[in-house]
PDB file of C-alpha atoms in Angstrom:
ATOM      1  CA  MET T   8      43.423  35.975 -60.760  1.00 77.00           C
ATOM      2  CA  PHE T   9      44.766  32.564 -59.744  1.00 72.00           C
ATOM      3  CA  GLU T  10      46.232  34.023 -56.549  1.00 76.00           C
ATOM      4  CA  ASN T  11      42.640  34.741 -55.455  1.00 79.00           C
ATOM      5  CA  ILE T  12      41.350  31.350 -56.603  1.00 88.00           C
ATOM      6  CA  ALA T  13      44.074  29.517 -54.668  1.00 85.00           C
ATOM      7  CA  GLY T  14      42.623  30.988 -51.470  1.00 85.00           C
ATOM      8  CA  ILE T  15      39.189  29.394 -52.025  1.00 92.00           C
ATOM      9  CA  GLY T  16      38.241  26.234 -50.135  1.00 91.00           C
ATOM     10  CA  ILE T  17      37.435  24.231 -53.281  1.00 94.00           C
ATOM     11  CA  PHE T  18      40.998  24.787 -54.535  1.00 94.00           C
ATOM     12  CA  LYS T  19      42.729  24.269 -51.177  1.00 92.00           C
ATOM     13  CA  GLY T  20      45.880  22.176 -51.426  1.00 92.00           C
ATOM     14  CA  VAL T  21      46.197  22.603 -55.212  1.00 93.00           C
ATOM     15  CA  GLU T  22      49.285  24.429 -56.445  1.00 92.00           C
ATOM     16  CA  ARG T  23      48.616  27.732 -58.187  1.00 91.00           C
ATOM     17  CA  GLU T  24      50.361  26.518 -61.347  1.00 91.00           C
ATOM     18  CA  LYS T  25      48.105  23.441 -61.476  1.00 92.00           C
ATOM     19  CA  ILE T  26      45.006  25.615 -61.039  1.00 93.00           C
ATOM     20  CA  ALA T  27      46.145  27.863 -63.898  1.00 92.00           C
ATOM     21  CA  LEU T  28      46.845  24.843 -66.122  1.00 92.00           C
ATOM     22  CA  ALA T  29      43.451  23.296 -65.326  1.00 92.00           C
ATOM     23  CA  PHE T  30      41.626  26.542 -66.152  1.00 94.00           C
ATOM     24  CA  GLU T  31      43.429  26.682 -69.504  1.00 94.00           C
ATOM     25  CA  GLN T  32      41.606  23.461 -70.425  1.00 95.00           C
ATOM     26  CA  VAL T  33      38.059  24.617 -69.634  1.00 96.00           C
ATOM     27  CA  ARG T  34      35.681  27.326 -70.855  1.00 97.00           C
ATOM     28  CA  TYR T  35      34.514  30.022 -68.448  1.00 97.00           C
ATOM     29  CA  GLN T  36      33.303  33.619 -68.342  1.00 97.00           C
ATOM     30  CA  ILE T  37      34.293  36.501 -66.092  1.00 97.00           C
ATOM     31  CA  ARG T  38      31.525  38.998 -65.324  1.00 98.00           C
ATOM     32  CA  GLU T  39      31.549  42.209 -63.332  1.00 98.00           C
ATOM     33  CA  TYR T  40      28.545  43.441 -61.349  1.00 98.00           C
ATOM     34  CA  GLU T  41      27.810  46.817 -59.814  1.00 98.00           C
ATOM     35  CA  ALA T  42      26.549  47.000 -56.230  1.00 97.00           C
ATOM     36  CA  GLU T  43      22.899  45.863 -55.936  1.00 96.00           C
ATOM     37  CA  ASN T  44      22.953  44.126 -59.339  1.00 98.00           C
ATOM     38  CA  ILE T  45      21.127  40.789 -59.329  1.00 97.00           C
ATOM     39  CA  ILE T  46      23.520  37.948 -60.197  1.00 98.00           C
ATOM     40  CA  ALA T  47      20.858  35.226 -60.138  1.00 97.00           C
ATOM     41  CA  TYR T  48      17.185  35.068 -59.215  1.00 96.00           C
ATOM     42  CA  ALA T  49      15.507  32.548 -56.929  1.00 94.00           C
ATOM     43  CA  GLY T  50      14.086  29.829 -59.172  1.00 95.00           C
ATOM     44  CA  ASP T  51      16.774  30.181 -61.854  1.00 97.00           C
ATOM     45  CA  THR T  52      18.357  26.918 -62.978  1.00 97.00           C
ATOM     46  CA  CYS T  53      21.866  26.644 -61.529  1.00 97.00           C
ATOM     47  CA  GLU T  54      24.041  26.139 -64.609  1.00 97.00           C
ATOM     48  CA  TYR T  55      27.360  27.440 -63.274  1.00 97.00           C
ATOM     49  CA  LEU T  56      29.814  27.176 -60.457  1.00 96.00           C
ATOM     50  CA  TYR T  57      30.105  30.800 -59.316  1.00 97.00           C
ATOM     51  CA  VAL T  58      33.584  31.835 -58.181  1.00 96.00           C
ATOM     52  CA  LEU T  59      33.685  35.217 -56.446  1.00 96.00           C
ATOM     53  CA  LEU T  60      37.041  36.853 -57.209  1.00 95.00           C
ATOM     54  CA  GLU T  61      36.408  40.356 -55.852  1.00 96.00           C
ATOM     55  CA  GLY T  62      33.769  42.028 -53.731  1.00 97.00           C
ATOM     56  CA  ARG T  63      30.908  40.724 -51.654  1.00 96.00           C
ATOM     57  CA  VAL T  64      27.563  39.112 -52.507  1.00 97.00           C
ATOM     58  CA  ARG T  65      24.549  38.091 -50.454  1.00 93.00           C
ATOM     59  CA  GLY T  66      21.727  35.605 -50.683  1.00 91.00           C
ATOM     60  CA  GLU T  67      18.358  37.085 -49.815  1.00 90.00           C
ATOM     61  CA  MET T  68      14.731  36.022 -49.830  1.00 85.00           C
ATOM     62  CA  VAL T  69      11.391  37.722 -49.235  1.00 79.00           C
ATOM     63  CA  ASN T  70       9.556  36.718 -46.045  1.00 73.00           C
ATOM     64  CA  ILE T  71       5.785  36.607 -45.470  1.00 74.00           C
ATOM     65  CA  LYS T  72       5.843  40.312 -44.526  1.00 74.00           C
ATOM     66  CA  ASN T  73       7.334  41.091 -47.953  1.00 77.00           C
ATOM     67  CA  GLN T  74      10.658  42.050 -46.356  1.00 74.00           C
ATOM     68  CA  ASN T  75      14.059  41.106 -47.767  1.00 77.00           C
ATOM     69  CA  VAL T  76      15.881  38.776 -45.377  1.00 75.00           C
ATOM     70  CA  ILE T  77      19.610  38.141 -45.834  1.00 78.00           C
ATOM     71  CA  VAL T  78      20.277  34.412 -45.508  1.00 78.00           C
ATOM     72  CA  ASP T  79      23.939  34.409 -46.535  1.00 81.00           C
ATOM     73  CA  ASP T  80      26.749  36.947 -46.825  1.00 84.00           C
ATOM     74  CA  ILE T  81      29.802  35.933 -48.872  1.00 91.00           C
ATOM     75  CA  SER T  82      33.107  37.771 -49.299  1.00 92.00           C
ATOM     76  CA  ALA T  83      35.776  37.130 -51.934  1.00 94.00           C
ATOM     77  CA  PRO T  84      37.535  34.873 -52.566  1.00 94.00           C
ATOM     78  CA  ASN T  85      34.808  32.258 -52.334  1.00 94.00           C
ATOM     79  CA  THR T  86      32.270  30.187 -54.243  1.00 94.00           C
ATOM     80  CA  PHE T  87      28.482  30.318 -54.012  1.00 93.00           C
ATOM     81  CA  ALA T  88      25.437  28.290 -55.124  1.00 91.00           C
ATOM     82  CA  GLU T  89      27.712  25.232 -55.448  1.00 92.00           C
ATOM     83  CA  ALA T  90      25.282  22.980 -53.555  1.00 89.00           C
ATOM     84  CA  PHE T  91      22.624  23.404 -56.277  1.00 92.00           C
ATOM     85  CA  LEU T  92      24.844  22.591 -59.247  1.00 94.00           C
ATOM     86  CA  PHE T  93      24.349  18.812 -59.415  1.00 94.00           C
ATOM     87  CA  ALA T  94      20.964  18.557 -57.683  1.00 92.00           C
ATOM     88  CA  THR T  95      18.054  16.871 -59.483  1.00 93.00           C
ATOM     89  CA  GLN T  96      16.042  20.031 -58.846  1.00 93.00           C
ATOM     90  CA  ASN T  97      18.885  22.441 -59.474  1.00 95.00           C
ATOM     91  CA  LYS T  98      16.980  25.670 -58.881  1.00 96.00           C
ATOM     92  CA  ILE T  99      18.665  28.465 -56.961  1.00 95.00           C
ATOM     93  CA  ALA T 100      16.727  28.968 -53.716  1.00 90.00           C
ATOM     94  CA  VAL T 101      17.388  32.671 -53.088  1.00 92.00           C
ATOM     95  CA  ASN T 102      18.158  35.860 -54.985  1.00 94.00           C
ATOM     96  CA  ILE T 103      21.913  36.397 -55.245  1.00 96.00           C
ATOM     97  CA  VAL T 104      22.761  40.098 -55.110  1.00 96.00           C
ATOM     98  CA  ALA T 105      26.066  41.967 -55.363  1.00 97.00           C
ATOM     99  CA  SER T 106      26.501  43.845 -52.062  1.00 95.00           C
ATOM    100  CA  THR T 107      29.496  45.715 -53.505  1.00 97.00           C
ATOM    101  CA  LYS T 108      31.077  45.880 -56.932  1.00 98.00           C
ATOM    102  CA  ALA T 109      31.930  42.251 -57.663  1.00 98.00           C
ATOM    103  CA  LYS T 110      33.894  40.162 -60.152  1.00 97.00           C
ATOM    104  CA  VAL T 111      32.675  36.593 -60.680  1.00 98.00           C
ATOM    105  CA  ILE T 112      33.843  33.582 -62.708  1.00 97.00           C
ATOM    106  CA  LEU T 113      30.953  31.613 -64.216  1.00 98.00           C
ATOM    107  CA  LEU T 114      32.141  28.056 -64.820  1.00 97.00           C
ATOM    108  CA  PRO T 115      29.549  25.933 -66.697  1.00 98.00           C
ATOM    109  CA  ARG T 116      28.532  22.652 -65.063  1.00 97.00           C
ATOM    110  CA  GLU T 117      30.090  20.493 -67.821  1.00 97.00           C
ATOM    111  CA  GLU T 118      33.359  22.440 -67.635  1.00 97.00           C
ATOM    112  CA  PHE T 119      33.451  22.113 -63.854  1.00 97.00           C
ATOM    113  CA  LEU T 120      33.087  18.338 -64.284  1.00 96.00           C
ATOM    114  CA  LYS T 121      36.201  18.426 -66.481  1.00 96.00           C
ATOM    115  CA  LEU T 122      38.000  20.345 -63.747  1.00 94.00           C
ATOM    116  CA  LEU T 123      36.987  17.733 -61.161  1.00 94.00           C
ATOM    117  CA  ASN T 124      38.393  14.990 -63.395  1.00 94.00           C
ATOM    118  CA  LEU T 125      41.621  16.895 -63.939  1.00 92.00           C
ATOM    119  CA  GLU T 126      42.320  17.414 -60.221  1.00 92.00           C
ATOM    120  CA  THR T 127      41.022  14.899 -57.665  1.00 93.00           C
ATOM    121  CA  GLN T 128      41.905  17.296 -54.829  1.00 95.00           C
ATOM    122  CA  ILE T 129      39.346  19.766 -56.225  1.00 95.00           C
ATOM    123  CA  LEU T 130      36.755  16.959 -56.257  1.00 95.00           C
ATOM    124  CA  GLU T 131      37.474  16.116 -52.618  1.00 96.00           C
ATOM    125  CA  ASN T 132      37.311  19.792 -51.636  1.00 95.00           C
ATOM    126  CA  TYR T 133      34.029  20.254 -53.516  1.00 95.00           C
ATOM    127  CA  LEU T 134      32.393  17.307 -51.745  1.00 94.00           C
ATOM    128  CA  ASN T 135      33.611  18.708 -48.439  1.00 93.00           C
ATOM    129  CA  ALA T 136      32.215  22.178 -49.257  1.00 90.00           C
ATOM    130  CA  VAL T 137      28.791  20.804 -50.216  1.00 90.00           C
ATOM    131  CA  SER T 138      28.670  18.682 -47.057  1.00 89.00           C
ATOM    132  CA  ASN T 139      29.568  21.688 -44.913  1.00 86.00           C
ATOM    133  CA  ARG T 140      26.836  23.716 -46.629  1.00 80.00           C
ATOM    134  CA  PHE T 141      24.228  21.143 -45.638  1.00 81.00           C
ATOM    135  CA  VAL T 142      25.540  21.148 -42.056  1.00 82.00           C
ATOM    136  CA  THR T 143      25.007  24.923 -42.006  1.00 78.00           C
ATOM    137  CA  VAL T 144      21.459  24.513 -43.336  1.00 75.00           C
ATOM    138  CA  ALA T 145      20.741  21.949 -40.613  1.00 79.00           C
ATOM    139  CA  GLN T 146      22.037  24.397 -37.991  1.00 80.00           C
ATOM    140  CA  LYS T 147      19.827  27.174 -39.383  1.00 78.00           C
ATOM    141  CA  LEU T 148      16.773  24.920 -39.230  1.00 78.00           C
ATOM    142  CA  ARG T 149      17.579  24.108 -35.606  1.00 83.00           C
ATOM    143  CA  PHE T 150      17.827  27.800 -34.718  1.00 85.00           C
ATOM    144  CA  LEU T 151      14.564  28.575 -36.539  1.00 78.00           C
ATOM    145  CA  THR T 152      12.757  26.294 -34.070  1.00 84.00           C
ATOM    146  CA  LEU T 153      13.940  28.517 -31.195  1.00 89.00           C
ATOM    147  CA  LYS T 154      11.489  31.398 -30.917  1.00 86.00           C
ATOM    148  CA  SER T 155      13.400  34.181 -29.152  1.00 94.00           C
ATOM    149  CA  VAL T 156      16.768  35.689 -30.048  1.00 95.00           C
ATOM    150  CA  LYS T 157      17.995  35.074 -26.499  1.00 96.00           C
ATOM    151  CA  LYS T 158      17.101  31.368 -26.800  1.00 95.00           C
ATOM    152  CA  LYS T 159      19.112  31.204 -30.018  1.00 94.00           C
ATOM    153  CA  LEU T 160      22.050  32.949 -28.350  1.00 96.00           C
ATOM    154  CA  ALA T 161      21.853  30.679 -25.299  1.00 95.00           C
ATOM    155  CA  HIS T 162      21.896  27.556 -27.476  1.00 93.00           C
ATOM    156  CA  TYR T 163      24.817  28.900 -29.529  1.00 94.00           C
ATOM    157  CA  LEU T 164      26.873  30.112 -26.554  1.00 96.00           C
ATOM    158  CA  PHE T 165      26.452  26.868 -24.608  1.00 95.00           C
ATOM    159  CA  GLY T 166      27.624  25.021 -27.722  1.00 92.00           C
ATOM    160  CA  LEU T 167      30.746  27.198 -27.890  1.00 94.00           C
ATOM    161  CA  ALA T 168      31.354  26.691 -24.173  1.00 94.00           C
ATOM    162  CA  ARG T 169      31.296  22.902 -24.644  1.00 93.00           C
ATOM    163  CA  GLU T 170      33.777  23.195 -27.522  1.00 91.00           C
ATOM    164  CA  ASN T 171      36.048  25.389 -25.366  1.00 93.00           C
ATOM    165  CA  LYS T 172      35.771  23.421 -22.128  1.00 90.00           C
ATOM    166  CA  GLY T 173      38.105  24.735 -19.447  1.00 87.00           C
ATOM    167  CA  LYS T 174      38.401  28.212 -20.984  1.00 92.00           C
ATOM    168  CA  ASN T 175      36.849  31.231 -19.271  1.00 91.00           C
ATOM    169  CA  TYR T 176      36.690  33.279 -22.464  1.00 95.00           C
ATOM    170  CA  PHE T 177      36.054  32.024 -25.981  1.00 95.00           C
ATOM    171  CA  ALA T 178      35.728  33.632 -29.407  1.00 94.00           C
ATOM    172  CA  LEU T 179      32.217  34.172 -30.749  1.00 93.00           C
ATOM    173  CA  GLY T 180      33.287  32.135 -33.786  1.00 88.00           C
ATOM    174  CA  LYS T 181      31.440  34.186 -36.392  1.00 89.00           C
ATOM    175  CA  THR T 182      30.985  37.816 -37.407  1.00 90.00           C
ATOM    176  CA  HIS T 183      27.734  39.472 -36.328  1.00 91.00           C
ATOM    177  CA  VAL T 184      26.552  39.341 -39.952  1.00 86.00           C
ATOM    178  CA  ALA T 185      27.228  35.598 -40.230  1.00 85.00           C
ATOM    179  CA  LEU T 186      25.680  34.857 -36.835  1.00 90.00           C
ATOM    180  CA  ALA T 187      22.560  36.903 -37.627  1.00 89.00           C
ATOM    181  CA  SER T 188      22.259  34.983 -40.894  1.00 81.00           C
ATOM    182  CA  LEU T 189      22.559  31.668 -39.038  1.00 83.00           C
ATOM    183  CA  PHE T 190      19.793  32.738 -36.630  1.00 88.00           C
ATOM    184  CA  GLY T 191      17.560  34.116 -39.395  1.00 82.00           C
ATOM    185  CA  ILE T 192      17.461  37.596 -37.827  1.00 88.00           C
ATOM    186  CA  THR T 193      18.845  41.068 -38.561  1.00 88.00           C
ATOM    187  CA  ARG T 194      22.275  42.156 -37.364  1.00 90.00           C
ATOM    188  CA  PRO T 195      20.807  45.036 -35.264  1.00 93.00           C
ATOM    189  CA  ALA T 196      18.523  42.534 -33.475  1.00 94.00           C
ATOM    190  CA  LEU T 197      21.520  40.316 -32.710  1.00 95.00           C
ATOM    191  CA  THR T 198      23.626  43.223 -31.411  1.00 95.00           C
ATOM    192  CA  LYS T 199      20.738  44.503 -29.274  1.00 96.00           C
ATOM    193  CA  ASN T 200      20.251  41.126 -27.579  1.00 97.00           C
ATOM    194  CA  LEU T 201      23.982  40.604 -27.005  1.00 96.00           C
ATOM    195  CA  LEU T 202      24.144  44.019 -25.305  1.00 96.00           C
ATOM    196  CA  GLU T 203      21.077  43.178 -23.202  1.00 96.00           C
ATOM    197  CA  LEU T 204      22.654  39.911 -22.042  1.00 97.00           C
ATOM    198  CA  GLN T 205      25.775  41.836 -21.084  1.00 96.00           C
ATOM    199  CA  GLU T 206      23.816  44.563 -19.265  1.00 96.00           C
ATOM    200  CA  GLU T 207      21.861  41.881 -17.365  1.00 96.00           C
ATOM    201  CA  GLY T 208      25.130  40.351 -16.165  1.00 96.00           C
ATOM    202  CA  VAL T 209      24.547  37.081 -18.032  1.00 97.00           C
ATOM    203  CA  ILE T 210      27.616  37.315 -20.267  1.00 97.00           C
ATOM    204  CA  GLU T 211      30.722  39.451 -20.565  1.00 96.00           C
ATOM    205  CA  ILE T 212      32.189  40.484 -23.922  1.00 94.00           C
ATOM    206  CA  LYS T 213      35.835  41.546 -23.875  1.00 92.00           C
ATOM    207  CA  ASN T 214      38.107  42.028 -26.894  1.00 88.00           C
ATOM    208  CA  LYS T 215      35.646  40.119 -29.131  1.00 87.00           C
ATOM    209  CA  ARG T 216      35.669  37.195 -26.704  1.00 94.00           C
ATOM    210  CA  VAL T 217      32.758  36.015 -24.563  1.00 96.00           C
ATOM    211  CA  ARG T 218      32.460  34.663 -21.031  1.00 96.00           C
ATOM    212  CA  ILE T 219      29.259  33.197 -19.577  1.00 96.00           C
ATOM    213  CA  LEU T 220      28.738  34.718 -16.116  1.00 96.00           C
ATOM    214  CA  ASP T 221      25.317  33.304 -15.209  1.00 96.00           C
ATOM    215  CA  LYS T 222      24.697  29.881 -16.747  1.00 95.00           C
ATOM    216  CA  GLU T 223      21.422  29.382 -14.884  1.00 94.00           C
ATOM    217  CA  LYS T 224      19.904  32.615 -16.167  1.00 95.00           C
ATOM    218  CA  LEU T 225      21.178  32.008 -19.698  1.00 95.00           C
ATOM    219  CA  ALA T 226      19.567  28.566 -19.686  1.00 94.00           C
ATOM    220  CA  SER T 227      16.245  30.060 -18.555  1.00 94.00           C
ATOM    221  CA  TYR T 228      15.590  32.056 -21.740  1.00 91.00           C
TER     222      TYR T 228
END
């Protein structure tokens, strides 16, 4: 179990033996969920740090058309809902659903506080994780203001090009699932628009790497 936990961002830089010793001093539960089981509902009070040991979970919400929209896709080993844990209004914002069979540690808020006091590196990692989560939310809000999928892709690809200045090809940086989630669209819609951009000669995709061929046309979307 602690081999998996050591691979999670919150526990980065902490020796496996120290993690095991710290967990011996706190109370926690381990629960298993079948695929499509609800782990937590939107509006539930966030009382635990959720540590995903095995499997995959997703965050989803219902849009105005009464359709389920996936807003996050998380694979083990990882944590989820950590940003809500110490909020004044600590209500979970989305339904959390097991996408596959999943094994999850539920660490109560008070016990997690003990863990943070036991290992300052975990505290630093936790603050970093929460900060990164809010950066992601800010990025999603920015993309929601862009109306078309091609506009979203143009904004994202130009950002990657700036980060990889001087390189002809650059990695897309995220899986299609993660990128679709960031844009607030479905994965098929993302794939369709990427293929259209390639067919129109705007970009080239080769070995999971991208090259912008027509910057002027890409900027026009």
